[in-house]
Amino acid sequence: MQKSSPGGGRPMPSRPSHDLGMPGQRRSFTRHWISGLAGLAFLAVCLSIGLTLADEPAPVRGVVLAAEGKPAEGARVRWQGGAVAVSTDAEGAFTLHGVGRRVTAWKQGYFIAGQAATRSALQLRLRPLPDQDNLDYEWVDPRPDRRHEDRCGNCHSTIHDEWAASAHARSAGNRRFLNLYEGSDWHGRPNVGWNLLAEHPLGAGVCTACHAPTASERGVREDIRKVAGVDALGVHCDFCHKIAEASSERLGLSHGRFGYDLLRPTQGQLFFGPLDDVDRNEDTFAPLYKESRYCAACHEGTIFGVPVYTTYSEWLDSPARREGKHCQSCHMTPTGTLTNIAPGKGGIPRDPLTLSSHAMPGATPEMLRRAVNLKVHCDELLGEAQVKVEVAAGDVGHRVPTGFIDRQLILSIEGVGQTGRQVEATSGPLLSPLAGLGENRAGLFFAKQLEDLDGQAPVPFWKPCRIRADTRLKPGEPAEASWTFPAEGLAGVRIRLIYRRFHAEVQQAKAWPDDAICIIDQVVAVPPNHRWGR
C-alpha cells in the first residue's frame, strides 16, 4: 500500500519497519552523535590539562638582597642540587619553577646564601666576601682526624683519598724531585749527578712556589727540604680552594702562589669552588675552577730564561681549546660513581657527572694511550721490507709529551729475524743517543732537547743552555717516517712506543728504578700489503 505525500503529489513508497524516520531526522541524529563524541573528547582534554596543572606546584618567588639590603641584580638562583638556574632582575626578584627542598643564591663577591623552600615569598640575603687577604691565616690540614672537625678528609673522604694518591699530594716530597734538587741519588748518597743547590744556589727558592705553595716562613721558602706540617703536603685542598683569581698578565714568569690572588679569611672560613649552591655560610662559587687558566700558574713556567713548563700555552694553541675543552675536561673527569661529596655530613645527592674526580691523572698508561695514535704500513718490494709509521697526538689538549722539560716519547723500530736475532734497518731515521736505547737504533725521538753552550746534552735547565730542537708531537700534525729492512730472513718488525720522565743517563746516575711506560709493544709481520694500526 502506498501513502500520499503531504503535499498531495505522487504516492510515497512504504519503508521497512526498522527505518528510524525521515532522511532529515537521520542526518540530525548523526550530527548530534558526532557532536557528542567531540564534546566528550574536549572535556577529557580539559580534565587532563586541569589535572596536569593541578599536579604542577606553583613556582617559588622571592628576592635576593645584597649589602645594606639593596636588590642583588644578576644573582644566580637555583634549587639546590638542580640543573636549572635563573637570574634575578633589577629588583633582585626571581621566579623559580620546579620542585626542591632548598633554594640557593650566588653572586660574584658574595658567599652563597640558601633558604628552605616555602610557598610564601623568599628573601635571601647575600653576605660579602672579605675585602682583603689574611696573611696570618693558618692552613687547614686535609688529612682526616676526628679530633679536628675542620679537617677536609673528615667529611670529603672520597675526594681526599683521590687527592692523597695524586702527584699534587706528593709535590713537595717526590723522591726524584728532591734528588735533583739536592744532588743525591735514590739511596740518599750525596753529590751524585745533577744538583740544583750546588749548580745554581740562587735559584733554590724557585721550587717552593709550585711544589710547596703554602710555605711562607723565611728559610723554608729558600729550601724546600725544610717544609713541615701542612706545607709538606704539597698542593693541598685548602690552598687550591683559597684561590680567588688567577692572573694572566705575567703568565709563565710569576709561578705558583705568586700567580694567584688568594683570599684567606680573618674570621670563620672561606672556600672557593666549582659549585654555586653549597650554602654552609663559608662557600662561594668561582667560574675559574672550570677553566684551564686555573692551572696555568704552575703548568706554565719560564725559569732562568728557559721554557721549562709550557703546557698552558700549548693548550691555548690546541684544537681542544677551540672545541671548548679545558684541562679539567681530561684531568678531572667525573668518575660517574661519586654522587655525594659529603655523605652523612650535610652533603646532598647530586648528578655524578657534575662532581669532578680529584685523582688528576697525568702520564698514566691509560692517559698516554688516549693521547697517542699509531699507524703502521708494511710492504715487501724487490727483496726489501718497507715500514712506514705515522705517530699522532690524539685526544689531547697539548703537545706530547708535555709537562717538565725532560719528558720524552720514543718510537723504537727493530727488525726481528726468523731466528730471533735483531735485524738492523738499511735506511730511515735513527734515534738520538738521548733516547738511551743504544747506537744505530731506528726510530723517532719526541722531546724538547736542551744543550749547553758547547752543544753537549743532556743538560739541566738551571745551567746555561739553549733549545737544540723541539720534536714533540703537536695535535693535528702527525709525524711520519719510513724504514727499510732486508726482507730475507726477516720475520717481522717490532714497534715500541715508550714514555720516559727523565733522560736515561740521569736515571742511571741517580740509580732510579726504571719507571718508563711502554705504551705500545707490537711485532708486525711483513707479508706484502700488511697493515696494522691502533
Coordinates of C-alpha atoms in Angstrom, one line a residue:
M1 CA 0.0 0.0 0.0
Q2 CA 1.3 3.4 -0.9
K3 CA 0.9 6.6 1.1
S4 CA 0.3 10.0 -0.4
S5 CA 2.9 12.7 0.0
P6 CA 2.0 15.6 2.4
G7 CA 1.6 17.9 -0.5
G8 CA -0.8 15.5 -2.2
G9 CA 1.5 14.6 -5.1
R10 CA 2.9 11.3 -6.1
P11 CA 2.4 8.5 -3.6
M12 CA 5.5 7.7 -1.3
P13 CA 7.0 4.2 -1.1
S14 CA 6.5 2.1 2.0
R15 CA 9.5 2.0 4.5
P16 CA 10.9 -1.1 6.1
S17 CA 9.8 -1.4 9.7
H18 CA 13.4 -0.8 11.1
D19 CA 13.7 2.6 9.4
L20 CA 14.1 5.2 12.2
G21 CA 12.4 8.1 10.4
M22 CA 12.7 10.6 7.7
P23 CA 16.1 11.2 6.0
G24 CA 16.4 14.7 7.6
Q25 CA 15.8 13.1 11.0
R26 CA 18.7 10.6 10.4
R27 CA 21.1 13.3 9.4
S28 CA 20.2 15.3 12.5
F29 CA 20.8 12.3 14.8
T30 CA 24.2 11.6 13.2
R31 CA 25.2 15.2 13.7
H32 CA 24.2 15.2 17.4
W33 CA 26.0 11.8 17.9
I34 CA 29.3 13.2 16.4
S35 CA 29.0 16.4 18.3
G36 CA 28.5 14.5 21.5
L37 CA 31.7 12.5 20.9
A38 CA 33.6 15.6 20.1
G39 CA 32.3 17.2 23.3
L40 CA 33.4 14.2 25.4
A41 CA 36.8 14.3 23.8
F42 CA 37.2 18.0 24.5
L43 CA 36.0 17.5 28.1
A44 CA 38.6 14.7 28.5
V45 CA 41.4 17.0 27.2
C46 CA 40.3 19.8 29.6
L47 CA 40.2 17.5 32.5
S48 CA 43.7 16.2 31.6
I49 CA 45.1 19.7 31.3
G50 CA 43.4 20.6 34.6
L51 CA 44.9 17.6 36.4
T52 CA 48.4 18.4 34.9
L53 CA 48.1 22.0 36.1
A54 CA 46.9 20.9 39.4
D55 CA 49.8 18.5 39.8
E56 CA 52.4 21.1 38.9
P57 CA 53.2 23.2 42.0
A58 CA 53.2 26.9 41.9
P59 CA 56.6 28.5 41.3
V60 CA 58.6 29.8 44.1
R61 CA 59.1 33.5 44.1
G62 CA 61.4 35.7 46.1
V63 CA 64.0 38.4 46.2
V64 CA 67.8 38.3 46.7
L65 CA 69.3 41.2 48.7
A66 CA 73.0 42.2 48.8
A67 CA 74.9 44.6 51.0
E68 CA 72.8 47.1 53.0
G69 CA 69.6 45.4 51.8
K70 CA 69.9 46.5 48.2
P71 CA 68.5 44.3 45.5
A72 CA 71.1 41.9 44.0
E73 CA 70.6 42.1 40.3
G74 CA 72.0 39.2 38.3
A75 CA 72.3 36.8 41.2
R76 CA 72.1 33.1 40.2
V77 CA 69.2 31.3 41.9
R78 CA 68.5 27.5 41.7
W79 CA 67.1 24.6 43.6
Q80 CA 70.0 23.1 45.5
G81 CA 71.4 20.2 43.5
G82 CA 69.3 21.1 40.5
A83 CA 70.4 21.7 36.9
V84 CA 68.3 24.8 36.0
A85 CA 69.2 28.2 37.3
V86 CA 67.6 31.6 36.9
S87 CA 68.9 35.2 37.3
T88 CA 67.4 37.9 39.4
D89 CA 66.1 41.0 37.7
A90 CA 66.9 44.7 38.5
E91 CA 64.8 44.5 41.7
G92 CA 66.5 41.3 42.8
A93 CA 63.4 39.3 42.2
F94 CA 63.2 35.8 40.8
T95 CA 60.7 33.1 39.9
L96 CA 61.8 29.5 40.2
H97 CA 59.8 26.7 38.7
G98 CA 60.0 23.0 39.6
V99 CA 60.4 21.4 43.0
G100 CA 63.1 21.1 45.6
R101 CA 63.7 21.4 49.3
R102 CA 66.1 24.4 49.3
V103 CA 66.8 27.4 47.2
T104 CA 70.3 28.9 46.9
A105 CA 71.6 32.2 45.5
W106 CA 75.1 33.3 44.5
K107 CA 76.6 36.5 43.1
Q108 CA 80.2 37.5 42.4
G109 CA 81.8 38.9 45.5
Y110 CA 79.5 37.1 48.0
F111 CA 79.1 33.9 49.9
I112 CA 76.4 31.5 48.7
A113 CA 73.1 32.0 50.5
G114 CA 70.3 29.4 51.0
Q115 CA 66.9 29.0 52.5
A116 CA 64.4 26.2 52.9
A117 CA 61.7 26.4 50.2
T118 CA 58.2 27.7 51.2
R119 CA 55.3 28.8 49.1
S120 CA 55.5 32.2 50.6
A121 CA 57.9 34.8 49.1
L122 CA 61.5 34.1 50.0
Q123 CA 64.2 36.6 50.9
L124 CA 67.8 35.5 50.6
R125 CA 70.5 37.8 51.9
L126 CA 74.0 37.7 50.5
R127 CA 77.0 38.2 52.7
P128 CA 80.0 39.9 51.1
L129 CA 83.4 38.2 51.0
P130 CA 86.3 39.7 52.9
D131 CA 87.9 42.6 51.1
Q132 CA 91.5 41.6 51.7
D133 CA 93.6 38.5 52.2
N134 CA 94.7 37.5 55.7
L135 CA 98.5 36.9 55.5
D136 CA 98.4 35.3 59.0
Y137 CA 95.9 32.6 58.1
E138 CA 96.8 29.1 59.3
W139 CA 96.3 26.5 56.6
V140 CA 94.0 23.6 57.3
D141 CA 95.5 20.1 57.2
P142 CA 93.3 18.0 54.8
R143 CA 94.1 14.6 56.4
P144 CA 91.1 13.1 58.3
D145 CA 91.3 13.4 62.1
R146 CA 88.2 13.3 64.3
R147 CA 89.9 15.4 66.9
H148 CA 89.9 18.3 64.5
E149 CA 86.4 18.8 63.0
D150 CA 87.7 21.2 60.3
R151 CA 89.8 18.6 58.5
C152 CA 88.8 18.2 54.9
G153 CA 89.1 14.4 54.9
N154 CA 86.6 14.0 57.8
C155 CA 83.7 14.9 55.5
H156 CA 85.0 14.6 52.0
S157 CA 86.6 11.1 52.3
T158 CA 86.4 10.1 48.6
I159 CA 87.8 13.3 47.3
H160 CA 90.5 13.3 50.0
D161 CA 91.6 9.8 49.0
E162 CA 91.7 10.7 45.3
W163 CA 93.9 13.7 46.1
A164 CA 96.1 11.8 48.5
A165 CA 97.1 9.3 45.7
S166 CA 97.8 12.1 43.2
A167 CA 101.0 13.9 42.2
H168 CA 99.7 17.1 43.8
A169 CA 99.9 15.5 47.3
R170 CA 103.5 14.4 46.7
S171 CA 104.8 17.5 45.0
A172 CA 106.9 18.6 48.0
G173 CA 108.3 15.2 48.8
N174 CA 108.7 13.5 45.5
R175 CA 111.9 11.5 45.8
R176 CA 113.2 12.1 42.2
F177 CA 112.4 15.8 42.5
L178 CA 114.4 16.0 45.8
N179 CA 117.3 14.0 44.3
L180 CA 117.6 16.6 41.5
Y181 CA 117.2 19.5 44.0
E182 CA 119.9 18.4 46.4
G183 CA 122.1 16.3 44.2
S184 CA 121.5 13.0 45.9
D185 CA 120.6 9.6 44.4
W186 CA 117.8 7.2 45.1
H187 CA 119.7 5.7 48.1
G188 CA 120.4 9.1 49.7
R189 CA 124.1 9.3 48.6
P190 CA 125.1 12.9 48.2
N191 CA 126.8 14.7 45.3
V192 CA 125.6 12.3 42.6
G193 CA 124.7 13.8 39.2
W194 CA 122.6 16.9 38.6
N195 CA 122.4 19.2 41.7
L196 CA 120.4 22.4 41.7
L197 CA 121.6 23.6 45.1
A198 CA 125.3 23.2 44.1
E199 CA 125.0 24.3 40.5
H200 CA 122.5 27.2 40.8
P201 CA 122.2 28.0 44.6
L202 CA 120.5 31.4 43.9
G203 CA 117.6 29.5 42.3
A204 CA 116.9 27.2 45.3
G205 CA 113.8 29.1 46.3
V206 CA 112.1 28.9 43.0
C207 CA 110.7 25.4 43.5
T208 CA 108.6 26.1 46.6
A209 CA 106.2 28.4 44.7
C210 CA 104.7 25.4 43.0
H211 CA 105.8 22.4 44.9
A212 CA 105.0 23.7 48.4
P213 CA 102.9 26.8 47.8
T214 CA 101.8 27.4 51.4
A215 CA 105.4 27.5 52.7
S216 CA 105.8 31.1 54.0
E217 CA 108.5 31.1 56.6
R218 CA 111.8 32.7 55.7
G219 CA 114.4 30.0 55.3
V220 CA 111.8 27.4 54.4
R221 CA 110.8 29.1 51.2
E222 CA 114.5 29.1 50.2
D223 CA 115.0 25.3 50.9
I224 CA 112.1 23.0 50.2
R225 CA 113.7 20.2 52.2
K226 CA 112.7 22.1 55.4
V227 CA 109.0 22.2 54.8
A228 CA 106.9 20.5 57.5
G229 CA 103.3 20.1 58.6
V230 CA 100.6 21.1 56.2
D231 CA 103.2 22.7 53.9
A232 CA 104.8 19.3 53.3
L233 CA 101.6 18.1 51.8
G234 CA 102.3 20.0 48.6
V235 CA 99.4 21.3 46.6
H236 CA 96.7 20.6 49.1
C237 CA 92.9 21.2 49.5
D238 CA 93.0 24.4 51.5
F239 CA 95.4 26.1 49.2
C240 CA 93.5 25.2 46.0
H241 CA 90.2 26.4 47.4
K242 CA 91.6 29.7 48.6
I243 CA 92.3 30.8 45.0
A244 CA 90.0 33.8 44.2
E245 CA 91.6 34.6 40.8
A246 CA 94.5 33.6 38.5
S247 CA 96.5 36.4 36.9
S248 CA 97.4 36.1 33.2
E249 CA 99.4 39.3 33.0
R250 CA 102.8 37.7 33.8
L251 CA 102.0 34.2 32.7
G252 CA 105.0 31.9 32.8
L253 CA 107.0 34.5 34.8
S254 CA 105.0 34.6 38.0
H255 CA 104.9 31.0 39.3
G256 CA 102.7 29.0 41.7
R257 CA 101.4 31.1 44.6
F258 CA 102.8 34.3 43.0
G259 CA 100.4 33.8 40.0
Y260 CA 97.3 33.6 42.1
D261 CA 95.2 36.0 44.1
L262 CA 94.4 34.3 47.4
L263 CA 91.6 35.3 49.8
R264 CA 92.0 33.9 53.3
P265 CA 89.6 35.0 56.0
T266 CA 90.4 36.6 59.3
Q267 CA 87.3 35.1 60.9
G268 CA 85.4 31.9 60.1
Q269 CA 86.2 30.1 56.9
L270 CA 86.0 30.7 53.2
F271 CA 86.3 28.2 50.3
F272 CA 86.1 28.8 46.6
G273 CA 84.8 26.0 44.4
P274 CA 83.0 24.9 41.2
L275 CA 79.5 24.5 42.7
D276 CA 77.3 27.6 43.1
D277 CA 74.8 26.1 45.6
V278 CA 76.8 25.0 48.6
D279 CA 75.3 27.2 51.3
R280 CA 77.2 26.4 54.5
N281 CA 77.9 30.1 55.1
E282 CA 81.6 29.7 54.2
D283 CA 81.5 28.8 50.5
T284 CA 81.4 30.7 47.2
F285 CA 81.5 29.9 43.6
A286 CA 84.3 30.8 41.1
P287 CA 84.0 30.0 37.4
L288 CA 87.8 29.9 37.3
Y289 CA 87.7 26.4 38.8
K290 CA 86.4 25.0 35.5
E291 CA 88.9 26.8 33.3
S292 CA 92.4 25.9 32.2
R293 CA 93.6 29.3 33.5
Y294 CA 93.2 27.9 37.0
C295 CA 96.1 25.5 36.2
A296 CA 98.4 27.9 34.4
A297 CA 100.5 29.4 37.3
C298 CA 102.1 26.0 38.0
H299 CA 101.9 24.5 34.5
E300 CA 103.4 27.4 32.5
G301 CA 106.9 28.5 33.6
T302 CA 109.9 30.1 32.1
I303 CA 112.6 29.5 34.7
F304 CA 116.1 31.0 34.4
G305 CA 115.2 32.0 30.9
V306 CA 114.3 28.5 29.8
P307 CA 110.7 27.5 29.0
V308 CA 110.6 24.6 31.4
Y309 CA 106.8 24.2 31.6
T310 CA 104.7 25.2 28.6
T311 CA 101.5 23.1 28.9
Y312 CA 99.1 26.0 29.2
S313 CA 100.4 27.9 26.2
E314 CA 100.3 24.6 24.3
W315 CA 96.6 24.3 25.2
L316 CA 96.0 27.9 24.1
D317 CA 97.2 26.8 20.6
S318 CA 95.3 23.5 20.6
P319 CA 92.2 22.2 18.8
A320 CA 90.9 21.2 22.2
R321 CA 90.7 24.9 23.3
R322 CA 88.8 25.8 20.1
E323 CA 86.4 22.9 20.9
G324 CA 85.7 24.4 24.4
K325 CA 87.7 21.8 26.3
H326 CA 89.8 22.7 29.4
C327 CA 92.4 20.9 31.4
Q328 CA 89.7 19.7 33.8
S329 CA 87.9 18.0 30.9
C330 CA 90.5 15.3 30.8
H331 CA 92.4 15.5 34.1
M332 CA 89.3 15.9 36.5
T333 CA 86.8 13.9 34.5
P334 CA 84.0 12.7 36.8
T335 CA 84.2 9.0 37.7
G336 CA 80.4 8.7 37.4
T337 CA 80.4 6.9 40.8
L338 CA 80.5 9.8 43.2
T339 CA 77.0 11.1 44.0
N340 CA 77.6 12.9 47.3
I341 CA 80.7 14.9 48.2
A342 CA 80.0 14.8 52.0
P343 CA 77.7 11.8 52.7
G344 CA 76.3 11.9 56.2
K345 CA 77.9 15.2 56.8
G346 CA 75.4 17.6 55.2
G347 CA 76.1 16.6 51.6
I348 CA 73.2 16.1 49.2
P349 CA 72.6 13.7 46.3
R350 CA 73.9 15.1 43.0
D351 CA 74.3 14.2 39.4
P352 CA 77.6 12.2 39.4
L353 CA 78.6 13.9 36.1
T354 CA 78.8 17.2 37.9
L355 CA 81.3 16.0 40.5
S356 CA 84.9 16.1 39.4
S357 CA 87.5 13.5 40.2
H358 CA 90.5 14.7 42.3
A359 CA 92.8 11.9 41.2
M360 CA 94.1 14.3 38.5
P361 CA 96.0 11.7 36.4
G362 CA 98.9 12.8 34.3
A363 CA 101.2 10.4 32.4
T364 CA 99.4 7.2 33.3
P365 CA 99.4 4.3 30.8
E366 CA 95.7 4.9 30.2
M367 CA 96.1 8.6 29.6
L368 CA 99.1 8.1 27.3
R369 CA 97.2 5.5 25.2
R370 CA 94.4 8.0 24.7
A371 CA 97.0 10.7 23.8
V372 CA 98.8 8.9 21.0
N373 CA 97.7 7.2 17.8
L374 CA 99.9 4.9 15.8
K375 CA 99.5 3.6 12.2
V376 CA 101.9 1.2 10.5
H377 CA 102.1 0.1 6.9
C378 CA 104.4 -2.7 5.8
D379 CA 105.2 -3.8 2.2
E380 CA 107.8 -6.1 0.6
L381 CA 109.3 -4.8 -2.6
L382 CA 112.3 -6.0 -4.6
G383 CA 113.7 -8.0 -1.7
E384 CA 113.3 -5.3 0.9
A385 CA 110.7 -4.8 3.6
Q386 CA 109.5 -1.2 3.8
V387 CA 107.9 0.0 7.0
K388 CA 106.0 3.3 7.2
V389 CA 104.9 4.7 10.5
E390 CA 102.6 7.6 11.4
V391 CA 102.5 8.9 15.0
A392 CA 99.9 11.5 16.0
A393 CA 98.8 13.3 19.1
G394 CA 95.2 12.1 19.5
D395 CA 92.6 13.0 22.1
V396 CA 94.8 15.6 23.9
G397 CA 94.9 19.3 24.5
H398 CA 98.7 19.9 24.5
R399 CA 101.8 18.6 22.9
V400 CA 103.1 15.1 23.6
P401 CA 105.0 14.8 25.8
T402 CA 104.3 17.8 27.9
G403 CA 105.0 19.0 31.5
F404 CA 108.6 19.0 32.8
I405 CA 111.0 19.8 30.0
D406 CA 112.9 16.4 30.2
R407 CA 109.8 14.3 29.3
Q408 CA 110.3 12.1 26.2
L409 CA 108.4 9.9 23.8
I410 CA 110.5 7.3 22.0
L411 CA 109.4 5.3 18.9
S412 CA 111.7 2.3 18.5
I413 CA 111.8 0.3 15.3
E414 CA 113.6 -3.1 15.4
G415 CA 113.8 -5.8 12.7
V416 CA 113.2 -9.3 14.1
G417 CA 114.9 -12.2 12.2
Q418 CA 113.3 -15.7 11.9
T419 CA 115.9 -17.0 14.4
G420 CA 115.0 -14.2 16.8
R421 CA 118.2 -12.1 16.1
Q422 CA 117.9 -8.4 15.6
V423 CA 118.0 -7.1 12.0
E424 CA 119.2 -3.5 11.5
A425 CA 117.4 -1.1 9.2
T426 CA 119.3 -0.2 6.0
S427 CA 117.6 3.2 5.7
G428 CA 115.5 5.5 7.7
P429 CA 116.0 7.9 10.7
L430 CA 117.9 6.8 13.7
L431 CA 117.2 7.5 17.4
S432 CA 119.0 10.3 19.2
P433 CA 121.6 8.9 21.8
L434 CA 119.4 10.8 24.3
A435 CA 116.8 8.1 24.0
G436 CA 119.2 5.7 25.8
L437 CA 118.5 2.7 23.6
G438 CA 121.9 2.3 22.1
E439 CA 123.5 3.3 18.9
N440 CA 122.1 2.9 15.4
R441 CA 118.6 2.1 16.6
A442 CA 115.9 3.0 14.1
G443 CA 113.2 5.2 15.4
L444 CA 112.0 8.7 16.3
F445 CA 112.7 10.8 19.4
F446 CA 110.0 13.3 20.5
A447 CA 111.3 15.7 23.1
K448 CA 112.3 19.3 23.9
Q449 CA 116.0 18.9 23.8
L450 CA 118.4 21.2 25.7
E451 CA 122.1 21.5 25.1
D452 CA 124.8 23.5 26.9
L453 CA 126.7 26.3 25.2
D454 CA 129.2 23.8 23.9
G455 CA 126.5 21.7 22.3
Q456 CA 126.6 18.9 24.9
A457 CA 123.4 17.2 26.0
P458 CA 121.6 16.4 28.2
V459 CA 121.9 19.4 30.5
P460 CA 119.8 20.6 33.4
F461 CA 117.7 23.7 32.7
W462 CA 119.3 25.6 35.5
K463 CA 122.7 25.6 33.8
P464 CA 123.4 28.0 30.8
C465 CA 121.7 26.2 27.9
R466 CA 119.6 26.6 24.8
I467 CA 117.0 24.5 23.0
R468 CA 118.6 22.3 20.4
A469 CA 115.3 21.0 19.0
D470 CA 111.6 20.6 19.9
T471 CA 110.3 17.5 18.1
R472 CA 107.3 16.8 20.4
L473 CA 104.1 15.8 18.7
K474 CA 101.6 18.6 18.1
P475 CA 97.8 17.9 18.0
G476 CA 96.7 17.8 14.4
E477 CA 100.2 17.4 12.9
P478 CA 101.2 13.7 12.6
A479 CA 104.9 12.7 12.3
E480 CA 105.7 10.2 9.5
A481 CA 108.8 8.2 8.7
S482 CA 109.8 5.1 6.7
W483 CA 112.5 2.5 7.3
T484 CA 113.8 -0.3 5.0
F485 CA 114.9 -3.8 6.2
P486 CA 116.4 -6.7 4.2
A487 CA 113.4 -9.0 3.6
E488 CA 115.4 -12.2 3.5
G489 CA 115.2 -13.9 6.9
L490 CA 113.0 -11.1 8.3
A491 CA 110.1 -12.4 10.4
G492 CA 108.7 -9.1 11.4
V493 CA 109.2 -5.6 12.8
R494 CA 108.9 -4.8 16.5
I495 CA 107.2 -1.4 17.1
R496 CA 107.6 0.1 20.6
L497 CA 106.3 3.4 21.8
I498 CA 108.0 4.3 25.2
Y499 CA 107.4 7.2 27.5
R500 CA 110.2 8.4 29.8
R501 CA 110.0 11.1 32.5
F502 CA 113.8 11.7 32.6
H503 CA 116.8 11.2 30.5
A504 CA 118.1 7.6 30.6
E505 CA 121.6 8.9 31.5
V506 CA 120.3 10.9 34.5
Q507 CA 118.1 7.9 35.6
Q508 CA 121.1 5.6 35.6
A509 CA 123.4 8.1 37.5
K510 CA 120.7 8.6 40.2
A511 CA 120.1 4.9 40.5
W512 CA 116.3 5.5 40.0
P513 CA 114.1 2.5 39.4
D514 CA 113.1 2.3 35.8
D515 CA 109.6 3.8 35.5
A516 CA 109.4 4.0 31.7
I517 CA 105.9 3.3 30.4
C518 CA 105.7 1.1 27.3
I519 CA 102.6 2.4 25.6
I520 CA 102.7 0.0 22.6
D521 CA 104.8 -3.1 22.0
Q522 CA 103.8 -5.0 18.9
V523 CA 105.6 -7.3 16.4
V524 CA 104.3 -6.7 12.9
A525 CA 104.6 -9.4 10.3
V526 CA 105.8 -8.3 6.9
P527 CA 104.0 -10.1 4.1
P528 CA 103.1 -7.9 1.2
N529 CA 100.5 -5.2 1.9
H530 CA 100.3 -6.0 5.6
R531 CA 98.7 -3.2 7.6
W532 CA 98.3 -2.7 11.3
G533 CA 97.1 0.3 13.3
R534 CA 95.8 1.4 16.7

